[in-house]
Short mmCIF file of C-alpha atoms in Angstrom, two decimals:
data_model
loop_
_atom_site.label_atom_id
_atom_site.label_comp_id
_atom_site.label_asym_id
_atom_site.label_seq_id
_atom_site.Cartn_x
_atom_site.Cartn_y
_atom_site.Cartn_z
CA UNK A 136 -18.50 22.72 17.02
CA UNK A 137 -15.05 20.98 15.96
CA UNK A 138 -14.29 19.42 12.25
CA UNK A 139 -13.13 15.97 12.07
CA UNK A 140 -12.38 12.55 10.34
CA UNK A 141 -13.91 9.71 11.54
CA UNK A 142 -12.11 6.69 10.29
CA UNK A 143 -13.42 2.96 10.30
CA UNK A 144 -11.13 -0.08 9.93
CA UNK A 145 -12.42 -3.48 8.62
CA UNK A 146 -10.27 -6.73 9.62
CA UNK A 147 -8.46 -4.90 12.57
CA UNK A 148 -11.26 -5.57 14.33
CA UNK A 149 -11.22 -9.67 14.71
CA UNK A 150 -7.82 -9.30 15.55
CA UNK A 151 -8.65 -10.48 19.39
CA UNK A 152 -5.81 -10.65 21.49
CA UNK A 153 -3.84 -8.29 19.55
CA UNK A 154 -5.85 -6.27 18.22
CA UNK A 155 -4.32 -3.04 20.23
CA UNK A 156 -1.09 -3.72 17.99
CA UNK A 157 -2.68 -3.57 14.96
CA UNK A 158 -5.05 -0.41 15.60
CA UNK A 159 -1.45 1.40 17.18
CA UNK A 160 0.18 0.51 14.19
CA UNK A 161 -2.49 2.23 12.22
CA UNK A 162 -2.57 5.19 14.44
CA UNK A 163 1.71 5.93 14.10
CA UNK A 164 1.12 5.53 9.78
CA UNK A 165 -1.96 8.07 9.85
CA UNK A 166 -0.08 10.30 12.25
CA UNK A 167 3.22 9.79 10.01
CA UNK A 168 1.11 10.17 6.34
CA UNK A 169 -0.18 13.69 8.12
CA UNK A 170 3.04 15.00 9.68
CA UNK A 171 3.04 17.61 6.86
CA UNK A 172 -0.21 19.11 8.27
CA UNK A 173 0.33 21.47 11.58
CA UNK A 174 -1.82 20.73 14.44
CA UNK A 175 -3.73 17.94 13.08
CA UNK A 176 -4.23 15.29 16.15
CA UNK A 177 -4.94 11.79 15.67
CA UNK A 178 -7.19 9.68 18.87
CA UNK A 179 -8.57 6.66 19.42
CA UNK A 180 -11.87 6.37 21.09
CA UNK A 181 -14.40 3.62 21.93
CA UNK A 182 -13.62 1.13 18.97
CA UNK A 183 -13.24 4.08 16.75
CA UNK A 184 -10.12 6.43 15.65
CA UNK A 185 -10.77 10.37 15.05
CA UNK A 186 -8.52 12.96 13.33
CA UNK A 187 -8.98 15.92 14.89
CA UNK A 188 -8.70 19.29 11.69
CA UNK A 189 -7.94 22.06 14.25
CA UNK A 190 -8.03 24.30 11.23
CA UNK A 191 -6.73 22.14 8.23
CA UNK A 192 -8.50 22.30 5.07
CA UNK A 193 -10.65 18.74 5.07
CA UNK A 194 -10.21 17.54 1.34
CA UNK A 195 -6.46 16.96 1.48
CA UNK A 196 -6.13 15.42 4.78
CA UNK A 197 -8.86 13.14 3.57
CA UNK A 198 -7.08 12.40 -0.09
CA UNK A 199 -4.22 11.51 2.05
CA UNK A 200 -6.20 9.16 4.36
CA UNK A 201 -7.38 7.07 1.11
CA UNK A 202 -3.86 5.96 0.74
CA UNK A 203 -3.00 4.68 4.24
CA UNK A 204 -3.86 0.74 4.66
CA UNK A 205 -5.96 -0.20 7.39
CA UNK A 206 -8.55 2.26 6.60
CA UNK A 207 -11.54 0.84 4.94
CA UNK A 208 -14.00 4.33 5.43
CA UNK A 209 -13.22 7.79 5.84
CA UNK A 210 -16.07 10.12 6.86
CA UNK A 211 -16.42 13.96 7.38
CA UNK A 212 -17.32 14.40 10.55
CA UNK A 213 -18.61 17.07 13.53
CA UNK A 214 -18.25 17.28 17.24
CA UNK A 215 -21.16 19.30 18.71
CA UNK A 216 -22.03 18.87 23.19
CA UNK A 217 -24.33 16.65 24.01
CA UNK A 218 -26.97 19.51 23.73
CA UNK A 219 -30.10 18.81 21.08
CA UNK A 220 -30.15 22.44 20.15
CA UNK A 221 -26.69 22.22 19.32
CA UNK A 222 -27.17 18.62 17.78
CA UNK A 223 -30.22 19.78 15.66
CA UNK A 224 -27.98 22.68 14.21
CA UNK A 225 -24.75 20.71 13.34
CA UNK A 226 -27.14 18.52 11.95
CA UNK A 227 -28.88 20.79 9.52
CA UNK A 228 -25.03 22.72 8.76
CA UNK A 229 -23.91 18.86 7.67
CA UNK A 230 -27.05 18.54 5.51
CA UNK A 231 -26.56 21.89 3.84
CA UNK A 232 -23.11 22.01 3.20
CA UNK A 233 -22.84 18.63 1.26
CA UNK A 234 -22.05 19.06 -2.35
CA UNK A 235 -24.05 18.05 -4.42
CA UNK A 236 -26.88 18.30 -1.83
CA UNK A 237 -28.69 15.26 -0.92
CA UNK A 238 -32.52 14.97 -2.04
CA UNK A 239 -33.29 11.76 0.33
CA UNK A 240 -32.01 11.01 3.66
CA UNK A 241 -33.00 9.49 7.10
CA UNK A 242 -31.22 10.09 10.23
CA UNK A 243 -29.65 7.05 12.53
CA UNK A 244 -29.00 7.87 16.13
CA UNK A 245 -27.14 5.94 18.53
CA UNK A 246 -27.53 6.38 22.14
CA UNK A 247 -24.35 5.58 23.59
CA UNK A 248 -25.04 7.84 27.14
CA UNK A 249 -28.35 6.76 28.08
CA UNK A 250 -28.69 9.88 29.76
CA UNK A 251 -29.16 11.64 27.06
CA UNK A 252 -33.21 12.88 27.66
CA UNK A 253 -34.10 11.56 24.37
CA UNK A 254 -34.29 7.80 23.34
CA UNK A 255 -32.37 6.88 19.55
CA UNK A 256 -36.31 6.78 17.94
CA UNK A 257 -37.01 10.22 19.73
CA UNK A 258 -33.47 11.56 18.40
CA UNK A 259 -33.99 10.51 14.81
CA UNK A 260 -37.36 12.75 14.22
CA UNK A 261 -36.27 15.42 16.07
CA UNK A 262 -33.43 15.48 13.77
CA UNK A 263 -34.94 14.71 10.90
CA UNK A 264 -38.19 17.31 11.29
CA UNK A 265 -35.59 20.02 11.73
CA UNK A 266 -33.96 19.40 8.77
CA UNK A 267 -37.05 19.24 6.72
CA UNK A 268 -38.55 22.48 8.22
CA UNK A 269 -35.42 24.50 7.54
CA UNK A 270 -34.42 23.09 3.68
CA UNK A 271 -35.45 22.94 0.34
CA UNK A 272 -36.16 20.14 -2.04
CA UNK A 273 -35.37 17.36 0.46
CA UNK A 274 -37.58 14.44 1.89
CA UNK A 275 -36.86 11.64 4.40
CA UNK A 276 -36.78 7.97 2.23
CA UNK A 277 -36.08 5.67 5.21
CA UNK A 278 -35.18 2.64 2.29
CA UNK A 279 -32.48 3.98 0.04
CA UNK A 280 -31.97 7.37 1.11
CA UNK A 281 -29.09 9.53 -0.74
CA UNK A 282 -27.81 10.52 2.77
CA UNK A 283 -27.89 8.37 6.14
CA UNK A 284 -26.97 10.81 8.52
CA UNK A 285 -25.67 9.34 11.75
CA UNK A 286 -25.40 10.27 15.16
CA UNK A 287 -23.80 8.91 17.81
CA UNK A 288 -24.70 10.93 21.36
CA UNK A 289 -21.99 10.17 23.49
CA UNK A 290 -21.44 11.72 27.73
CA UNK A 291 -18.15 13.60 25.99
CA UNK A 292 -20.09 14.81 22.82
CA UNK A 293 -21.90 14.01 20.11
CA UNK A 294 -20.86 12.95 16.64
CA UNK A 295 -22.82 13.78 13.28
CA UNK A 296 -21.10 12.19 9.93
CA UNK A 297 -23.12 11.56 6.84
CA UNK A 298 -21.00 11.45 3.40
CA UNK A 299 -18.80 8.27 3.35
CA UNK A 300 -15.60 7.43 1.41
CA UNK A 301 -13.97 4.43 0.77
CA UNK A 302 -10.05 3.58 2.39
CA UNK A 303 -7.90 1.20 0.86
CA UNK A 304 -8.73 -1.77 3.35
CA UNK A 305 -6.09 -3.95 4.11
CA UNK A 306 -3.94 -4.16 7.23
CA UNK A 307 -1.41 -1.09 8.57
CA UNK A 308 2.36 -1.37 6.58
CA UNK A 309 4.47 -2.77 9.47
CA UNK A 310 1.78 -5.32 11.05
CA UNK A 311 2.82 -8.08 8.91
CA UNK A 312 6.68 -8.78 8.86
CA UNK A 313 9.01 -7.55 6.23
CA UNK A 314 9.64 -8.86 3.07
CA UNK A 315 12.25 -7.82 -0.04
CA UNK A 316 10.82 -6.97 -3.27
CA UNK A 317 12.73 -7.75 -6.43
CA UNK A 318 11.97 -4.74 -8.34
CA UNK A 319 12.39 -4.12 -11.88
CA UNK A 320 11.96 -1.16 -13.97
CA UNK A 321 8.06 -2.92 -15.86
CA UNK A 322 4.82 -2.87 -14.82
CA UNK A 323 4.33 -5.75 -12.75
CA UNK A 324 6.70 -5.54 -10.07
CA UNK A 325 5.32 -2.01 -8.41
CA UNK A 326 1.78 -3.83 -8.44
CA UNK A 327 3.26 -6.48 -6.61
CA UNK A 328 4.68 -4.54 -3.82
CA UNK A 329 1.16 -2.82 -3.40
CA UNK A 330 -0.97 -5.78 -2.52
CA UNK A 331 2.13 -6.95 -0.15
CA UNK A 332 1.65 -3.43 1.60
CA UNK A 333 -1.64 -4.25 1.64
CA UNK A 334 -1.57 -7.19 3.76
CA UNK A 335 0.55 -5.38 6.26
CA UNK A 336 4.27 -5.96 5.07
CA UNK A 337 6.95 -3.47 5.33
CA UNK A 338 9.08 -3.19 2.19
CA UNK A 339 12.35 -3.60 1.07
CA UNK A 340 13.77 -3.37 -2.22
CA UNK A 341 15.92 -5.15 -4.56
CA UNK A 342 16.95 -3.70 -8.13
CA UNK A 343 19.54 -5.79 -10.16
CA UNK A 344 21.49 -3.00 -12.44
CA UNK A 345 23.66 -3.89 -15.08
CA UNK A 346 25.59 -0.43 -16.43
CA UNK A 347 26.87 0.33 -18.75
CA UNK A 348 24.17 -2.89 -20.55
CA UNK A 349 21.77 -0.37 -18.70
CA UNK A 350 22.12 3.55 -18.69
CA UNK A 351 21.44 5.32 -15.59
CA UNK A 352 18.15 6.35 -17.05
CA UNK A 353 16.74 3.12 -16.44
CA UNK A 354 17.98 3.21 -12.70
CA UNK A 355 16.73 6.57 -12.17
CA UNK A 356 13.50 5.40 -13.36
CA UNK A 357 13.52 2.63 -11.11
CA UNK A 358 14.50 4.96 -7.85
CA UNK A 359 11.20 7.03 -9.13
CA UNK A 360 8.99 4.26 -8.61
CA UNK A 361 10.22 3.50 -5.00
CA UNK A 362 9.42 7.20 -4.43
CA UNK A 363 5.89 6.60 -5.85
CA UNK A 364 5.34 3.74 -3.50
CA UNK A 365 6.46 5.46 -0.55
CA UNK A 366 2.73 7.17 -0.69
CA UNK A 367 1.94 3.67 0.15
CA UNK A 368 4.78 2.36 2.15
CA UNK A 369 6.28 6.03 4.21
CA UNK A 370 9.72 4.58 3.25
CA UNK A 371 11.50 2.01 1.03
CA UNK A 372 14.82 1.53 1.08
CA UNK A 373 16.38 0.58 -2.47
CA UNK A 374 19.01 -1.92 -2.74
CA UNK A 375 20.79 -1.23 -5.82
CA UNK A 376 22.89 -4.30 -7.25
CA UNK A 377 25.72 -4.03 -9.45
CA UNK A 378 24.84 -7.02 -11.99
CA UNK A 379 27.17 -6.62 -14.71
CA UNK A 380 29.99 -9.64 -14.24
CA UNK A 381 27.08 -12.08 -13.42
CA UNK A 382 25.26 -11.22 -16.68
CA UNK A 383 28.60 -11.07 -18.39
CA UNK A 384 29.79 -14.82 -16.51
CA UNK A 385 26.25 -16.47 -17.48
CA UNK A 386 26.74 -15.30 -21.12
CA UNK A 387 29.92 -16.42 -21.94
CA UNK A 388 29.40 -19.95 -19.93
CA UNK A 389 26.11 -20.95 -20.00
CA UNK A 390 23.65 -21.61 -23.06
CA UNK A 391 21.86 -18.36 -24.41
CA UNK A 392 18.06 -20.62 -23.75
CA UNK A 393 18.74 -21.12 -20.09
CA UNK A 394 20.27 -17.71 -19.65
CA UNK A 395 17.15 -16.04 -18.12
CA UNK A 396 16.65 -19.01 -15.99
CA UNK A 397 20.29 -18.72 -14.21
CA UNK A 398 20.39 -15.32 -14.22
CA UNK A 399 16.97 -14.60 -11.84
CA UNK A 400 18.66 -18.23 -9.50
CA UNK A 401 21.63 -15.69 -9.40
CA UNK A 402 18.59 -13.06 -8.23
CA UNK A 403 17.35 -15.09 -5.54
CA UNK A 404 20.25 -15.97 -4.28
CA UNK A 405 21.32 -12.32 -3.70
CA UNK A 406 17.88 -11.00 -2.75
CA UNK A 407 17.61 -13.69 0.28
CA UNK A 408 21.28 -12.53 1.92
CA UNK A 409 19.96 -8.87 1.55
CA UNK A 410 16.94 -9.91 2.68
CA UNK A 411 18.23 -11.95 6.06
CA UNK A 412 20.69 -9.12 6.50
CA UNK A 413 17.59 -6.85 6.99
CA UNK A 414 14.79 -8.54 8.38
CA UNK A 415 13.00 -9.83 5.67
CA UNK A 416 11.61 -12.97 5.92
CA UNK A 417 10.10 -13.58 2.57
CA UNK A 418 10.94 -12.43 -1.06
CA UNK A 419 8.04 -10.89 -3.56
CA UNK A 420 8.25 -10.94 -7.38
CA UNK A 421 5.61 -9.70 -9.95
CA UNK A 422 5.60 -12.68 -12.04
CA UNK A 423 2.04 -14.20 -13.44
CA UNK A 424 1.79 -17.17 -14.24
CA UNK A 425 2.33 -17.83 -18.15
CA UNK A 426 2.77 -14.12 -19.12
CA UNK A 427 5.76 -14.81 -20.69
CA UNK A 428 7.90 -17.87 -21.61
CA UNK A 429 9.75 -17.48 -18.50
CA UNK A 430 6.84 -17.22 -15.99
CA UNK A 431 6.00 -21.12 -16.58
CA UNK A 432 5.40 -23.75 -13.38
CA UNK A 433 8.73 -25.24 -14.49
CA UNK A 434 10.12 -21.78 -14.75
CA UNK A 435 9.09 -21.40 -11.15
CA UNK A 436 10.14 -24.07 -9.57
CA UNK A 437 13.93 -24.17 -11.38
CA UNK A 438 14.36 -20.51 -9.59
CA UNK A 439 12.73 -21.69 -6.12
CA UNK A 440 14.86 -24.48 -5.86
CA UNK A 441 17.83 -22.05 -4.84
CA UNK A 442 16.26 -20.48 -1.19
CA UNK A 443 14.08 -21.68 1.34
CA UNK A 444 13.08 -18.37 1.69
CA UNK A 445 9.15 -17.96 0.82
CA UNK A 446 8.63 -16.31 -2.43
CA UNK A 447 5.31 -14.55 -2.44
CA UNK A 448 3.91 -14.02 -6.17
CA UNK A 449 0.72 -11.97 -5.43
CA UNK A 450 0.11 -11.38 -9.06
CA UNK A 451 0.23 -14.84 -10.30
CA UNK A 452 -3.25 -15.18 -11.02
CA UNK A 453 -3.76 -12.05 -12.93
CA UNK A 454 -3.45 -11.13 -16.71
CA UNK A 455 -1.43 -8.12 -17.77
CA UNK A 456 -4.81 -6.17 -18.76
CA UNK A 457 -5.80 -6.73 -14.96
CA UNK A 458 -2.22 -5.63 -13.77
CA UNK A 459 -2.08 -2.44 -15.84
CA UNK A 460 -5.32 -1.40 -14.73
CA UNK A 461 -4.05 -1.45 -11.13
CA UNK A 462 -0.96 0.05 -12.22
CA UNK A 463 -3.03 3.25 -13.08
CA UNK A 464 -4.55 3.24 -10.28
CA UNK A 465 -1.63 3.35 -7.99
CA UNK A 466 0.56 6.18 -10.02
CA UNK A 467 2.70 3.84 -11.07
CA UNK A 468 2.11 2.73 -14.75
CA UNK A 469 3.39 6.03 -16.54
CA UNK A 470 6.79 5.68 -15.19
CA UNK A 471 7.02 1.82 -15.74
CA UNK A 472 6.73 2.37 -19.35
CA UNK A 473 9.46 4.44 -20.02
CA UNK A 474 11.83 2.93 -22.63
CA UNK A 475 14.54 2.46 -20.50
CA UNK A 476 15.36 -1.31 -20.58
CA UNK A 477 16.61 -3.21 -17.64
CA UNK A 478 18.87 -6.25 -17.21
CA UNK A 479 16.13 -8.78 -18.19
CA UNK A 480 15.87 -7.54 -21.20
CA UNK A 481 18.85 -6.40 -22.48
CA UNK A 482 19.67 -10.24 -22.11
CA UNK A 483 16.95 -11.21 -23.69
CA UNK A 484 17.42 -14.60 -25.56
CA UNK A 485 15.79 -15.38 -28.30
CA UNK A 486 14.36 -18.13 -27.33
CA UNK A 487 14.15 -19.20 -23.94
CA UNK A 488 13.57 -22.61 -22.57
CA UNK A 489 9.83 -22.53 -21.11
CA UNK A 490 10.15 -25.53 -19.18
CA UNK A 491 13.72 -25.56 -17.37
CA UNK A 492 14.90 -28.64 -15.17
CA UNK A 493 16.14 -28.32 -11.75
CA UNK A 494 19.11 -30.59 -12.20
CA UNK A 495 20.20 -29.18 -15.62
CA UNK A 496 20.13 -25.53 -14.20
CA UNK A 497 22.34 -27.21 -11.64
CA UNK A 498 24.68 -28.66 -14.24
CA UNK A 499 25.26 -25.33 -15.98
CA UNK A 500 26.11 -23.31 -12.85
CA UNK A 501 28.89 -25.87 -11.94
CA UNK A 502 30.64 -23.91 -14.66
CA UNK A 503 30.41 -20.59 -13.17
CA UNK A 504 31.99 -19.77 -9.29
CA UNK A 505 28.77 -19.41 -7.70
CA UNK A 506 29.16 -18.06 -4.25
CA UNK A 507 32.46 -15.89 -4.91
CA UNK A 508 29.61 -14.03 -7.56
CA UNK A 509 27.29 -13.46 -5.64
CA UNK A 510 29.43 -12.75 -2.34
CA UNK A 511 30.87 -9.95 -4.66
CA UNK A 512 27.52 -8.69 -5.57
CA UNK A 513 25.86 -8.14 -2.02
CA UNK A 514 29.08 -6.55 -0.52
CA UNK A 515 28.86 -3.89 -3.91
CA UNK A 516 25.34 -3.18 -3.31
CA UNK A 517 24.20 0.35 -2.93
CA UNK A 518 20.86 1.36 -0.84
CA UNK A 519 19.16 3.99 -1.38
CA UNK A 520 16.36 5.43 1.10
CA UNK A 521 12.89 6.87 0.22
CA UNK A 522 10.28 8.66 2.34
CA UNK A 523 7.07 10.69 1.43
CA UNK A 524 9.06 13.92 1.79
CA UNK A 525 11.05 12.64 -1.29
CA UNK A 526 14.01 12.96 0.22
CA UNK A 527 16.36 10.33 -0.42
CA UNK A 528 19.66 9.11 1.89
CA UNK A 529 22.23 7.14 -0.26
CA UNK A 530 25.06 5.21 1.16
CA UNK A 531 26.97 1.78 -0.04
CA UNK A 532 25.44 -1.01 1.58
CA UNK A 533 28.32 -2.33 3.82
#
């Protein structure tokens, strides 16, 4: 009798055509999330993927599992022969080594090999009397039962799982493109880059650093976030931009009410070369709409009028309260509030325009030398590499 993970996957499966890309993509993340555990093996089998323990303690490689996308339910399994005797007693060893122990179940067999002696009906009392006969305080409910034990009796073995945990869902990191996340030190902008993992995309990242206006602190907090995310991602790489003569240009030249607005076209502008210079063919912000003065329609459109490069906003329909809940959830909120400010707002006007026009943002760069800016910026930028291991690789960009 072997210990292993049976793992289910949700929208992988109506993937048709290419749905062997998607399920090897999720096989090389689980196999790359559980490098750090010796001997584990990872297999896929008849519409189903296995991870084989050979000896590895089964909590952790599970806790790990819950954070890999793709995987919508993780279950505790056993291998056992195709033998009843031996089926019947990995059966009852499931049953009594759940914590807490169930008071209800039922048993569902499959009969994959139909030469198996014993038809799915047969399988399911034999199962289920042997249980009953040999524990305490436990009766079959065959409508809500606290534990559906199922077996699948297959010609290469048999498979017993009961106790089922949720996965993320979603689609494997690296099925969906890549795309280049503007990411700021707040809350918003980590939650951001979690759904986009979610849907499949590999991530870049793009931080906009304006020292000595911002301390080191504040970058340092935003390099700790990318490591966070790698539990999600397996790497980021950081692309750290040195922001200080933009911010410096757009204050001295430009009104202090459309500062905010020129500053993230200056953003955009920089984040699309970094992003065609690595892949990414879209760029993802962690604005909602109307949060702030500067998240407005208007707002929106002013900065998207400088790129034809999609600009996913997967937050834009949520309120903060929403966003910091997920925040929690992912690791991420106790580092995003550390008060360490970041070029936003140090610039901060005091009041900014709410509803900025295309052709006046226009008017007001034609005072400032546009592409020498940010030509200077992108060949200054610094990237940084994160992995799970949190190791970290740092190098200037070009």
């Amino acid at each position: 009798m072997s210990g292993l993970i049976l793992i289910r996957y949700g929208e992988l499966a109506l993937k048709g055509k290419n749905r062997d890309q998607f399920e090897n993509r999720l096989i090389q993340n689980i196999r790359e999330k559980l490098s750090s555990f010796a001997g584990i093996k990872v297999k896929k089998t008849f519409g189903r993927m296995f991870v084989e323990l050979n000896g590895q303690p089964m909590e952790p490689v599970v806790e790990e599992l819950r954070e890999v996308f793709g995987v919508v339910g993780i279950s505790p399994a056993t291998e056992v022969e195709s033998d009843l005797d031996k089926i019947r007693e990995a059966a009852l060893e499931l049953v009594q080594g759940l914590e807490p122990r169930p008071r209800t179940f039922k048993v569902i067999a499959k009969r994959a090999w139909k030469g198996f002696p014993h038809t799915s009906q047969e399988i399911n009392h034999l199962l289920g009397s042997h249980i009953l006969k040999n524990s305490e305080g436990i009766r079959v409910d065959v409508h809500q039962p606290e534990l559906a034990l199922r077996v699948e009796v297959r010609r290469e073995g048999t498979y017993l799982y009961g106790r089922d945990l949720s996965g993320p869902g979603g689609l494997p990191v690296g099925s969906s493109g890549r795309v280049m996340l503007m990411l700021s030190g707040g809350i918003d902008s980590p939650v951001a880059a979690y759904y986009v993992l979610k849907r499949g995309a590999a991530l870049e990242a793009v931080h906009f650093h304006s020292y000595p206006f911002t301390s080191e602190r504040a970058r340092q907090k935003v390099e700790d976030l990318a490591q966070i995310l790698t539990r999600y991602a397996g790497k980021i790489r950081l692309h750290v931009v040195p922001f200080t003569e933009i911010q410096t240009q757009i204050r001295e030249k430009c009104p202090s009410s459309y500062m905010i607005t020129i500053m993230r076209r200056f953003m955009v502008r920089i984040s699309e070369e970094l992003a065609r210079r690595n892949g990414a063919l879209a760029l993802v912000t962690g604005e909602s709409l109307g949060q702030v003065a500067s998240q407005t329609l208007e707002s929106m459109n002013a900065i998207n009028d400088v790129t034809r490069m999609p600009i996913l906003r997967p937050l834009v329909g949520m309120d903060k309260q929403e966003i910091m809940k997920v925040s929690r959830g992912i690791g991420t909120y106790e580092t995003s509030i550390l008060p360490y400010e970041d070029c936003c707002t140090v610039f901060q006007p005091k009041s900014p325009v709410t509803r900025p026009g295309v052709e006046r943002s226009r008017e007001l760069e034609a005072a400032l030398d546009v592409e020498r800016l940010v030509r200077d910026a992108v060949e200054a930028t610094e990237c940084v590499t994160f992995n799970r291991e949190t190791m970290k690789e740092e190098f200037t960009y070009f």
